[in-house]
Amino acid sequence: MRLTPSLLIAASVLALSACAMTEDRGPQGIFAPGDPARSVMAAVETVLTTDPEVDADDPALWADPRDPARAVMFGTDKSDGLYVHNMDGSVRQFLPSGPVNNVDLRVGFPTSVGERVLVAASNDAPGANGVNLYLFDPATLTTADYGFLPTAYEPYGFCMGRRGEAFYLIVTTKAGTVHQMSVADGPNGPVIGPERVLTLASQLEGCVVHDAADTLYVGEEDVGVWRFDFDPSGPSTATEIARVDRIRIRDDVEGLTIMRDRGVEYLIVSSQGDSTYPVYRIEGQRHIYVGRFAIVDGPTIDGVTSTDGLDAFSGPIGPFPEGAVAFHDDIDSPSPGQQNFKIVDWRVIREALGL
């Protein structure tokens, strides 16, 4: 595990990344025309010494609002299960849940033993499709299995949302469907409510819910990013937010996340085809493109390519006083065939894009 000491390098990156530029480079080093991406560097990466062949995919960040130094990152392994990492990248816990893909969480989930953080991940095990649910205890920083929700369809992407006191699971599929269902704690474990189904034309994966705006964003891999009303009784029509144009976004559209910073909200997209991250400022119904960035090699941590999932945490978390963004990295150098997760200080991204 290689960790930037005390974020000293991150501070130097802040100064360098404001003026640094990178070409529009895909995962095979192919250069393509496009809107130039600003260069940033990661401050933390994970190395799983217990498994030399991790098939990483999607992270989710959590921090204690009363003590942000108490923080963890969940990360899926599409072959073996769910990892829980400390914020220095080390492994805190592993849950052998099988081929889990996308992971998300929501805090304040009421249970018979008190409020917990509800964590869930899609699982596409052959013959056993569904969603794994977990309960994370903020007091002990431990995670426990909570149950498995089988589905009649193959789950692919996944995210969670909240409307008032109601918690929701959202599953996307390769067939272009979005499945939204409520979840609550029952006497024998999780209880699932009625299912709402939304439809787009082709394969989906990444999604994110903007709880405060009651909005669901979904990535259609070869087409673009769409917005739905998250109200279960609301309209089912989709509004286009951004399109795969091979200038700002190069297919596939993968992970989506939302960062809240100094009263402004940003939608961040994983443009997997060129290993960049377009950023859009959310202004009500409008989404204003503000630029994009790429994660390049730093002094001790390599860059990031072909990201599937990503997750932003708004506010202090671990060693990051103003927020952080975690990314799946398809190839971790210098470990051939290894994948992992990288974390970038939000201040570095903000400075690079001039936000």
mmCIF file of C-alpha atoms in Angstrom:
data_model
loop_
_atom_site.group_PDB
_atom_site.id
_atom_site.type_symbol
_atom_site.label_atom_id
_atom_site.label_comp_id
_atom_site.label_asym_id
_atom_site.label_seq_id
_atom_site.Cartn_x
_atom_site.Cartn_y
_atom_site.Cartn_z
ATOM 1 C CA MET A 1 0.000 0.000 0.000
ATOM 2 C CA ARG A 2 1.326 3.361 -1.039
ATOM 3 C CA LEU A 3 -0.107 6.389 0.767
ATOM 4 C CA THR A 4 0.734 10.036 0.268
ATOM 5 C CA PRO A 5 2.199 11.050 3.671
ATOM 6 C CA SER A 6 -0.020 13.486 5.556
ATOM 7 C CA LEU A 7 -1.365 14.790 2.224
ATOM 8 C CA LEU A 8 1.831 16.792 1.673
ATOM 9 C CA ILE A 9 1.972 15.688 -1.920
ATOM 10 C CA ALA A 10 -1.712 16.536 -2.318
ATOM 11 C CA ALA A 11 -0.871 20.110 -1.400
ATOM 12 C CA SER A 12 1.738 20.284 -4.161
ATOM 13 C CA VAL A 13 -0.702 18.713 -6.586
ATOM 14 C CA LEU A 14 -3.110 21.570 -5.846
ATOM 15 C CA ALA A 15 -0.578 23.993 -7.203
ATOM 16 C CA LEU A 16 0.394 21.870 -10.202
ATOM 17 C CA SER A 17 -3.016 20.670 -11.334
ATOM 18 C CA ALA A 18 -4.473 24.141 -11.775
ATOM 19 C CA CYS A 19 -2.504 24.605 -14.982
ATOM 20 C CA ALA A 20 -1.814 20.982 -16.021
ATOM 21 C CA MET A 21 -3.549 19.545 -19.066
ATOM 22 C CA THR A 22 -3.725 16.041 -20.497
ATOM 23 C CA GLU A 23 -4.638 14.736 -23.921
ATOM 24 C CA ASP A 24 -7.856 12.796 -24.467
ATOM 25 C CA ARG A 25 -6.219 9.393 -23.922
ATOM 26 C CA GLY A 26 -8.083 6.117 -23.875
ATOM 27 C CA PRO A 27 -7.146 3.016 -21.863
ATOM 28 C CA GLN A 28 -4.939 1.668 -24.671
ATOM 29 C CA GLY A 29 -3.064 4.933 -25.063
ATOM 30 C CA ILE A 30 -5.072 5.924 -28.154
ATOM 31 C CA PHE A 31 -5.353 9.672 -28.542
ATOM 32 C CA ALA A 32 -8.664 11.046 -29.752
ATOM 33 C CA PRO A 33 -9.894 14.594 -30.360
ATOM 34 C CA GLY A 34 -11.947 16.044 -27.551
ATOM 35 C CA ASP A 35 -12.259 18.685 -24.884
ATOM 36 C CA PRO A 36 -8.877 18.583 -23.067
ATOM 37 C CA ALA A 37 -9.054 17.143 -19.565
ATOM 38 C CA ARG A 38 -7.324 18.734 -16.588
ATOM 39 C CA SER A 39 -4.773 16.525 -14.831
ATOM 40 C CA VAL A 40 -5.149 15.583 -11.163
ATOM 41 C CA MET A 41 -3.359 13.041 -8.970
ATOM 42 C CA ALA A 42 -4.613 10.576 -6.392
ATOM 43 C CA ALA A 43 -3.666 10.854 -2.713
ATOM 44 C CA VAL A 44 -4.596 7.329 -1.570
ATOM 45 C CA GLU A 45 -4.861 3.923 -3.197
ATOM 46 C CA THR A 46 -5.846 0.466 -1.989
ATOM 47 C CA VAL A 47 -3.691 -2.630 -2.219
ATOM 48 C CA LEU A 48 -5.248 -5.936 -1.248
ATOM 49 C CA THR A 49 -2.376 -8.057 -0.026
ATOM 50 C CA THR A 50 -4.818 -10.891 0.775
ATOM 51 C CA ASP A 51 -5.866 -11.274 -2.889
ATOM 52 C CA PRO A 52 -3.503 -10.631 -5.819
ATOM 53 C CA GLU A 53 -6.296 -10.758 -8.410
ATOM 54 C CA VAL A 54 -9.036 -8.411 -7.214
ATOM 55 C CA ASP A 55 -11.748 -7.661 -9.779
ATOM 56 C CA ALA A 56 -12.651 -4.239 -8.359
ATOM 57 C CA ASP A 57 -15.626 -2.225 -9.570
ATOM 58 C CA ASP A 58 -17.382 0.348 -7.367
ATOM 59 C CA PRO A 59 -16.654 2.299 -4.132
ATOM 60 C CA ALA A 60 -18.873 3.989 -1.536
ATOM 61 C CA LEU A 61 -17.602 6.443 1.097
ATOM 62 C CA TRP A 62 -18.813 7.075 4.668
ATOM 63 C CA ALA A 63 -17.650 9.368 7.474
ATOM 64 C CA ASP A 64 -18.946 10.031 10.972
ATOM 65 C CA PRO A 65 -20.395 13.581 10.912
ATOM 66 C CA ARG A 66 -19.374 14.081 14.561
ATOM 67 C CA ASP A 67 -15.813 12.878 13.955
ATOM 68 C CA PRO A 68 -14.926 12.762 10.220
ATOM 69 C CA ALA A 69 -11.621 11.059 11.040
ATOM 70 C CA ARG A 70 -13.743 7.951 11.626
ATOM 71 C CA ALA A 71 -14.333 7.008 8.014
ATOM 72 C CA VAL A 72 -14.356 3.986 5.706
ATOM 73 C CA MET A 73 -14.659 3.124 2.041
ATOM 74 C CA PHE A 74 -16.639 0.124 0.810
ATOM 75 C CA GLY A 75 -15.372 -1.472 -2.397
ATOM 76 C CA THR A 76 -16.756 -4.335 -4.457
ATOM 77 C CA ASP A 77 -14.824 -7.272 -5.878
ATOM 78 C CA LYS A 78 -16.832 -8.679 -8.799
ATOM 79 C CA SER A 79 -15.453 -12.137 -8.123
ATOM 80 C CA ASP A 80 -15.431 -12.521 -4.364
ATOM 81 C CA GLY A 81 -17.355 -10.020 -2.247
ATOM 82 C CA LEU A 82 -17.341 -6.690 -0.457
ATOM 83 C CA TYR A 83 -14.265 -5.029 1.085
ATOM 84 C CA VAL A 84 -14.316 -2.355 3.770
ATOM 85 C CA HIS A 85 -11.222 -0.138 3.667
ATOM 86 C CA ASN A 86 -9.728 2.302 6.110
ATOM 87 C CA MET A 87 -9.016 5.715 4.632
ATOM 88 C CA ASP A 88 -5.325 4.917 4.260
ATOM 89 C CA GLY A 89 -6.284 2.206 1.765
ATOM 90 C CA SER A 90 -5.751 -0.772 4.079
ATOM 91 C CA VAL A 91 -8.354 -3.506 4.461
ATOM 92 C CA ARG A 92 -10.568 -3.298 7.516
ATOM 93 C CA GLN A 93 -13.023 -6.095 6.776
ATOM 94 C CA PHE A 94 -14.045 -8.497 3.993
ATOM 95 C CA LEU A 95 -17.474 -10.041 3.455
ATOM 96 C CA PRO A 96 -17.412 -13.028 1.042
ATOM 97 C CA SER A 97 -20.681 -12.256 -0.746
ATOM 98 C CA GLY A 98 -19.779 -13.522 -4.217
ATOM 99 C CA PRO A 99 -19.738 -11.441 -7.423
ATOM 100 C CA VAL A 100 -21.067 -8.101 -6.151
ATOM 101 C CA ASN A 101 -20.904 -5.289 -8.705
ATOM 102 C CA ASN A 102 -22.157 -1.807 -7.697
ATOM 103 C CA VAL A 103 -22.448 -0.648 -4.068
ATOM 104 C CA ASP A 104 -24.167 2.284 -2.357
ATOM 105 C CA LEU A 105 -25.293 3.307 1.120
ATOM 106 C CA ARG A 106 -27.667 5.513 3.086
ATOM 107 C CA VAL A 107 -27.290 6.599 6.708
ATOM 108 C CA GLY A 108 -29.913 6.623 9.460
ATOM 109 C CA PHE A 109 -31.641 3.353 8.575
ATOM 110 C CA PRO A 110 -33.899 2.447 11.532
ATOM 111 C CA THR A 111 -33.601 -1.100 12.909
ATOM 112 C CA SER A 112 -34.675 -2.853 16.096
ATOM 113 C CA VAL A 113 -31.178 -2.313 17.515
ATOM 114 C CA GLY A 114 -30.926 1.349 16.567
ATOM 115 C CA GLU A 115 -29.996 3.342 13.501
ATOM 116 C CA ARG A 116 -27.484 1.799 11.139
ATOM 117 C CA VAL A 117 -25.947 2.625 7.776
ATOM 118 C CA LEU A 118 -27.713 0.514 5.153
ATOM 119 C CA VAL A 119 -25.218 -0.750 2.573
ATOM 120 C CA ALA A 120 -26.269 -2.776 -0.468
ATOM 121 C CA ALA A 121 -24.700 -4.173 -3.628
ATOM 122 C CA SER A 122 -25.978 -5.793 -6.809
ATOM 123 C CA ASN A 123 -25.027 -9.450 -7.297
ATOM 124 C CA ASP A 124 -25.181 -11.273 -10.645
ATOM 125 C CA ALA A 125 -24.108 -14.745 -9.516
ATOM 126 C CA PRO A 126 -25.254 -17.353 -12.077
ATOM 127 C CA GLY A 127 -28.624 -18.687 -11.004
ATOM 128 C CA ALA A 128 -28.716 -16.444 -7.925
ATOM 129 C CA ASN A 129 -29.322 -12.894 -9.126
ATOM 130 C CA GLY A 130 -30.176 -10.269 -6.550
ATOM 131 C CA VAL A 131 -29.026 -7.629 -4.092
ATOM 132 C CA ASN A 132 -26.884 -8.210 -1.002
ATOM 133 C CA LEU A 133 -27.775 -6.038 1.993
ATOM 134 C CA TYR A 134 -25.531 -5.168 4.932
ATOM 135 C CA LEU A 135 -25.779 -3.133 8.139
ATOM 136 C CA PHE A 136 -22.809 -0.967 9.094
ATOM 137 C CA ASP A 137 -22.583 0.003 12.757
ATOM 138 C CA PRO A 138 -21.173 3.560 13.111
ATOM 139 C CA ALA A 139 -20.237 2.909 16.746
ATOM 140 C CA THR A 140 -17.972 -0.072 16.055
ATOM 141 C CA LEU A 141 -17.185 0.529 12.355
ATOM 142 C CA THR A 142 -18.154 -3.071 11.621
ATOM 143 C CA THR A 143 -20.343 -4.436 8.841
ATOM 144 C CA ALA A 144 -22.692 -7.425 9.058
ATOM 145 C CA ASP A 145 -24.725 -9.306 6.468
ATOM 146 C CA TYR A 146 -28.370 -8.241 6.568
ATOM 147 C CA GLY A 147 -29.972 -10.405 3.920
ATOM 148 C CA PHE A 148 -30.250 -11.164 0.221
ATOM 149 C CA LEU A 149 -33.002 -9.927 -2.082
ATOM 150 C CA PRO A 150 -33.421 -12.264 -5.081
ATOM 151 C CA THR A 151 -34.506 -10.718 -8.378
ATOM 152 C CA ALA A 152 -36.209 -12.248 -11.399
ATOM 153 C CA TYR A 153 -33.823 -10.335 -13.668
ATOM 154 C CA GLU A 154 -30.043 -10.045 -13.895
ATOM 155 C CA PRO A 155 -28.948 -6.969 -11.886
ATOM 156 C CA TYR A 156 -26.126 -4.861 -13.224
ATOM 157 C CA GLY A 157 -25.889 -1.312 -11.901
ATOM 158 C CA PHE A 158 -27.115 -0.262 -8.481
ATOM 159 C CA CYS A 159 -27.680 2.782 -6.290
ATOM 160 C CA MET A 160 -29.790 3.834 -3.320
ATOM 161 C CA GLY A 161 -32.027 6.777 -2.467
ATOM 162 C CA ARG A 162 -34.084 8.244 0.320
ATOM 163 C CA ARG A 163 -37.385 10.163 0.363
ATOM 164 C CA GLY A 164 -38.140 11.419 3.874
ATOM 165 C CA GLU A 165 -38.144 8.335 6.093
ATOM 166 C CA ALA A 166 -38.366 5.890 3.169
ATOM 167 C CA PHE A 167 -35.265 4.113 1.839
ATOM 168 C CA TYR A 168 -35.044 2.777 -1.719
ATOM 169 C CA LEU A 169 -32.983 0.290 -3.711
ATOM 170 C CA ILE A 170 -32.484 0.976 -7.426
ATOM 171 C CA VAL A 171 -31.268 -1.754 -9.775
ATOM 172 C CA THR A 172 -30.405 -1.206 -13.449
ATOM 173 C CA THR A 173 -30.054 -3.929 -16.082
ATOM 174 C CA LYS A 174 -28.383 -4.692 -19.387
ATOM 175 C CA ALA A 175 -31.886 -4.890 -20.875
ATOM 176 C CA GLY A 176 -32.438 -1.167 -20.239
ATOM 177 C CA THR A 177 -34.790 -1.388 -17.248
ATOM 178 C CA VAL A 178 -34.585 0.453 -13.914
ATOM 179 C CA HIS A 179 -36.165 -1.189 -10.871
ATOM 180 C CA GLN A 180 -36.986 1.020 -7.858
ATOM 181 C CA MET A 181 -38.288 -0.500 -4.621
ATOM 182 C CA SER A 182 -38.550 0.573 -1.005
ATOM 183 C CA VAL A 183 -36.817 -1.319 1.801
ATOM 184 C CA ALA A 184 -37.567 -1.290 5.528
ATOM 185 C CA ASP A 185 -36.524 -3.271 8.584
ATOM 186 C CA GLY A 186 -38.936 -6.051 9.511
ATOM 187 C CA PRO A 187 -39.074 -8.591 12.345
ATOM 188 C CA ASN A 188 -37.108 -11.106 10.255
ATOM 189 C CA GLY A 189 -34.900 -8.788 8.244
ATOM 190 C CA PRO A 190 -35.426 -6.439 5.306
ATOM 191 C CA VAL A 191 -38.909 -6.014 3.850
ATOM 192 C CA ILE A 192 -39.230 -4.921 0.213
ATOM 193 C CA GLY A 193 -42.079 -2.756 -1.047
ATOM 194 C CA PRO A 194 -43.764 -2.502 -4.463
ATOM 195 C CA GLU A 195 -41.510 -2.230 -7.495
ATOM 196 C CA ARG A 196 -41.542 0.648 -9.970
ATOM 197 C CA VAL A 197 -40.020 -0.079 -13.410
ATOM 198 C CA LEU A 198 -38.580 2.583 -15.707
ATOM 199 C CA THR A 199 -37.277 1.905 -19.206
ATOM 200 C CA LEU A 200 -34.554 3.160 -21.524
ATOM 201 C CA ALA A 201 -33.564 1.758 -24.899
ATOM 202 C CA SER A 202 -30.287 -0.069 -24.226
ATOM 203 C CA GLN A 203 -27.786 -1.315 -21.629
ATOM 204 C CA LEU A 204 -27.598 0.614 -18.355
ATOM 205 C CA GLU A 205 -25.235 0.551 -15.403
ATOM 206 C CA GLY A 206 -24.333 3.592 -13.307
ATOM 207 C CA CYS A 207 -26.976 5.501 -11.381
ATOM 208 C CA VAL A 208 -27.185 7.990 -8.525
ATOM 209 C CA VAL A 209 -30.055 9.543 -6.579
ATOM 210 C CA HIS A 210 -30.090 13.238 -5.689
ATOM 211 C CA ASP A 211 -32.188 12.857 -2.549
ATOM 212 C CA ALA A 212 -32.768 16.562 -1.908
ATOM 213 C CA ALA A 213 -33.988 17.159 -5.474
ATOM 214 C CA ASP A 214 -35.990 13.900 -5.636
ATOM 215 C CA THR A 215 -34.130 13.017 -8.832
ATOM 216 C CA LEU A 216 -32.636 9.811 -10.231
ATOM 217 C CA TYR A 217 -29.779 9.937 -12.756
ATOM 218 C CA VAL A 218 -29.098 6.865 -14.917
ATOM 219 C CA GLY A 219 -26.261 6.147 -17.334
ATOM 220 C CA GLU A 220 -27.159 4.483 -20.634
ATOM 221 C CA GLU A 221 -23.746 3.150 -21.570
ATOM 222 C CA ASP A 222 -23.601 3.904 -25.318
ATOM 223 C CA VAL A 223 -26.021 6.852 -25.313
ATOM 224 C CA GLY A 224 -25.649 9.244 -22.368
ATOM 225 C CA VAL A 225 -27.006 10.330 -18.994
ATOM 226 C CA TRP A 226 -30.720 10.622 -18.217
ATOM 227 C CA ARG A 227 -32.750 12.096 -15.366
ATOM 228 C CA PHE A 228 -35.970 10.660 -13.915
ATOM 229 C CA ASP A 229 -38.398 11.925 -11.280
ATOM 230 C CA PHE A 230 -37.615 9.787 -8.229
ATOM 231 C CA ASP A 231 -41.161 9.994 -6.833
ATOM 232 C CA PRO A 232 -42.595 6.441 -7.184
ATOM 233 C CA SER A 233 -45.904 7.950 -8.307
ATOM 234 C CA GLY A 234 -44.255 10.536 -10.560
ATOM 235 C CA PRO A 235 -43.935 10.542 -14.350
ATOM 236 C CA SER A 236 -41.784 7.843 -15.937
ATOM 237 C CA THR A 237 -40.411 9.998 -18.736
ATOM 238 C CA ALA A 238 -36.642 10.475 -19.025
ATOM 239 C CA THR A 239 -34.894 13.801 -19.652
ATOM 240 C CA GLU A 240 -31.531 13.808 -21.416
ATOM 241 C CA ILE A 241 -28.754 15.426 -19.381
ATOM 242 C CA ALA A 242 -25.624 14.610 -21.393
ATOM 243 C CA ARG A 243 -24.935 12.595 -24.538
ATOM 244 C CA VAL A 244 -22.070 10.369 -25.631
ATOM 245 C CA ASP A 245 -20.508 12.744 -28.158
ATOM 246 C CA ARG A 246 -16.867 11.563 -28.002
ATOM 247 C CA ILE A 247 -15.898 15.113 -27.115
ATOM 248 C CA ARG A 248 -17.024 15.392 -23.501
ATOM 249 C CA ILE A 249 -18.132 11.783 -23.009
ATOM 250 C CA ARG A 250 -16.736 8.723 -24.787
ATOM 251 C CA ASP A 251 -18.658 5.477 -24.380
ATOM 252 C CA ASP A 252 -19.150 3.720 -22.098
ATOM 253 C CA VAL A 253 -20.950 5.921 -19.602
ATOM 254 C CA GLU A 254 -20.251 4.177 -16.301
ATOM 255 C CA GLY A 255 -20.395 5.505 -12.714
ATOM 256 C CA LEU A 256 -22.283 8.654 -11.677
ATOM 257 C CA THR A 257 -21.947 10.600 -8.426
ATOM 258 C CA ILE A 258 -22.887 13.959 -6.905
ATOM 259 C CA MET A 259 -20.580 16.327 -5.028
ATOM 260 C CA ARG A 260 -21.912 19.189 -2.885
ATOM 261 C CA ASP A 261 -19.408 21.955 -2.290
ATOM 262 C CA ARG A 262 -19.858 25.493 -0.913
ATOM 263 C CA GLY A 263 -23.533 25.643 -1.809
ATOM 264 C CA VAL A 264 -23.078 24.221 -5.318
ATOM 265 C CA GLU A 265 -23.868 20.694 -6.526
ATOM 266 C CA TYR A 266 -21.993 18.855 -9.276
ATOM 267 C CA LEU A 267 -22.796 15.709 -11.241
ATOM 268 C CA ILE A 268 -19.592 13.760 -12.013
ATOM 269 C CA VAL A 269 -19.617 11.138 -14.790
ATOM 270 C CA SER A 270 -17.182 8.328 -15.572
ATOM 271 C CA SER A 271 -16.423 8.550 -19.301
ATOM 272 C CA GLN A 272 -14.851 5.105 -19.448
ATOM 273 C CA GLY A 273 -13.841 5.162 -23.115
ATOM 274 C CA ASP A 274 -11.226 7.890 -22.588
ATOM 275 C CA SER A 275 -10.650 7.572 -18.834
ATOM 276 C CA THR A 276 -11.918 11.075 -18.049
ATOM 277 C CA TYR A 277 -14.576 12.567 -15.762
ATOM 278 C CA PRO A 278 -16.898 15.274 -17.126
ATOM 279 C CA VAL A 279 -18.420 17.512 -14.457
ATOM 280 C CA TYR A 280 -21.791 19.316 -14.653
ATOM 281 C CA ARG A 281 -23.013 22.017 -12.287
ATOM 282 C CA ILE A 282 -26.613 21.302 -11.253
ATOM 283 C CA GLU A 283 -28.843 24.370 -11.430
ATOM 284 C CA GLY A 284 -32.388 23.151 -10.901
ATOM 285 C CA GLN A 285 -33.454 21.596 -14.202
ATOM 286 C CA ARG A 286 -30.267 22.767 -15.939
ATOM 287 C CA HIS A 287 -26.905 20.961 -15.979
ATOM 288 C CA ILE A 288 -24.028 23.227 -16.969
ATOM 289 C CA TYR A 289 -20.844 21.560 -18.207
ATOM 290 C CA VAL A 290 -17.837 22.994 -16.331
ATOM 291 C CA GLY A 291 -15.000 20.827 -17.661
ATOM 292 C CA ARG A 292 -13.494 17.418 -17.165
ATOM 293 C CA PHE A 293 -10.459 15.885 -15.522
ATOM 294 C CA ALA A 294 -8.237 12.806 -15.733
ATOM 295 C CA ILE A 295 -6.223 11.109 -12.988
ATOM 296 C CA VAL A 296 -2.583 10.856 -14.035
ATOM 297 C CA ASP A 297 0.538 9.249 -12.563
ATOM 298 C CA GLY A 298 1.819 10.936 -9.425
ATOM 299 C CA PRO A 299 5.081 10.629 -7.499
ATOM 300 C CA THR A 300 4.020 7.424 -5.734
ATOM 301 C CA ILE A 301 0.546 6.509 -7.024
ATOM 302 C CA ASP A 302 -0.278 5.647 -10.637
ATOM 303 C CA GLY A 303 -3.086 7.167 -12.668
ATOM 304 C CA VAL A 304 -6.565 5.775 -13.258
ATOM 305 C CA THR A 305 -7.978 4.184 -16.409
ATOM 306 C CA SER A 306 -11.309 2.712 -17.519
ATOM 307 C CA THR A 307 -13.236 3.572 -14.351
ATOM 308 C CA ASP A 308 -16.439 1.676 -13.666
ATOM 309 C CA GLY A 309 -17.731 3.060 -10.373
ATOM 310 C CA LEU A 310 -16.953 6.261 -8.488
ATOM 311 C CA ASP A 311 -18.310 7.978 -5.387
ATOM 312 C CA ALA A 312 -18.036 11.499 -3.982
ATOM 313 C CA PHE A 313 -18.225 12.431 -0.313
ATOM 314 C CA SER A 314 -19.252 16.007 0.404
ATOM 315 C CA GLY A 315 -17.553 17.500 3.454
ATOM 316 C CA PRO A 316 -14.752 16.319 5.758
ATOM 317 C CA ILE A 317 -13.791 12.658 5.498
ATOM 318 C CA GLY A 318 -10.670 11.021 6.901
ATOM 319 C CA PRO A 319 -7.629 13.108 5.895
ATOM 320 C CA PHE A 320 -9.627 15.185 3.388
ATOM 321 C CA PRO A 321 -11.018 18.345 5.040
ATOM 322 C CA GLU A 322 -13.285 19.403 2.157
ATOM 323 C CA GLY A 323 -14.375 16.117 0.637
ATOM 324 C CA ALA A 324 -13.012 13.377 -1.590
ATOM 325 C CA VAL A 325 -13.871 11.311 -4.642
ATOM 326 C CA ALA A 326 -13.104 7.573 -4.899
ATOM 327 C CA PHE A 327 -12.546 5.818 -8.243
ATOM 328 C CA HIS A 328 -12.232 2.274 -9.540
ATOM 329 C CA ASP A 329 -8.960 1.791 -11.442
ATOM 330 C CA ASP A 330 -8.892 -0.937 -14.088
ATOM 331 C CA ILE A 331 -5.101 -1.403 -14.118
ATOM 332 C CA ASP A 332 -3.004 -0.742 -11.025
ATOM 333 C CA SER A 333 0.603 -0.148 -11.994
ATOM 334 C CA PRO A 334 3.045 -1.768 -11.402
ATOM 335 C CA SER A 335 0.850 -4.809 -10.624
ATOM 336 C CA PRO A 336 -0.116 -6.487 -13.936
ATOM 337 C CA GLY A 337 -3.702 -7.679 -13.904
ATOM 338 C CA GLN A 338 -4.487 -6.036 -10.568
ATOM 339 C CA GLN A 339 -7.314 -3.538 -10.048
ATOM 340 C CA ASN A 340 -7.894 -1.252 -7.097
ATOM 341 C CA PHE A 341 -9.436 2.003 -5.890
ATOM 342 C CA LYS A 342 -7.911 5.474 -5.825
ATOM 343 C CA ILE A 343 -9.042 8.491 -3.758
ATOM 344 C CA VAL A 344 -8.572 12.091 -4.937
ATOM 345 C CA ASP A 345 -8.796 15.147 -2.676
ATOM 346 C CA TRP A 346 -11.781 17.194 -3.852
ATOM 347 C CA ARG A 347 -9.734 20.394 -3.476
ATOM 348 C CA VAL A 348 -7.397 19.124 -6.199
ATOM 349 C CA ILE A 349 -10.289 18.593 -8.615
ATOM 350 C CA ARG A 350 -11.891 21.919 -7.707
ATOM 351 C CA GLU A 351 -8.633 23.768 -8.278
ATOM 352 C CA ALA A 352 -7.934 21.995 -11.568
ATOM 353 C CA LEU A 353 -11.352 22.930 -12.956
ATOM 354 C CA GLY A 354 -11.371 26.421 -11.488
ATOM 355 C CA LEU A 355 -14.633 25.828 -9.606
#
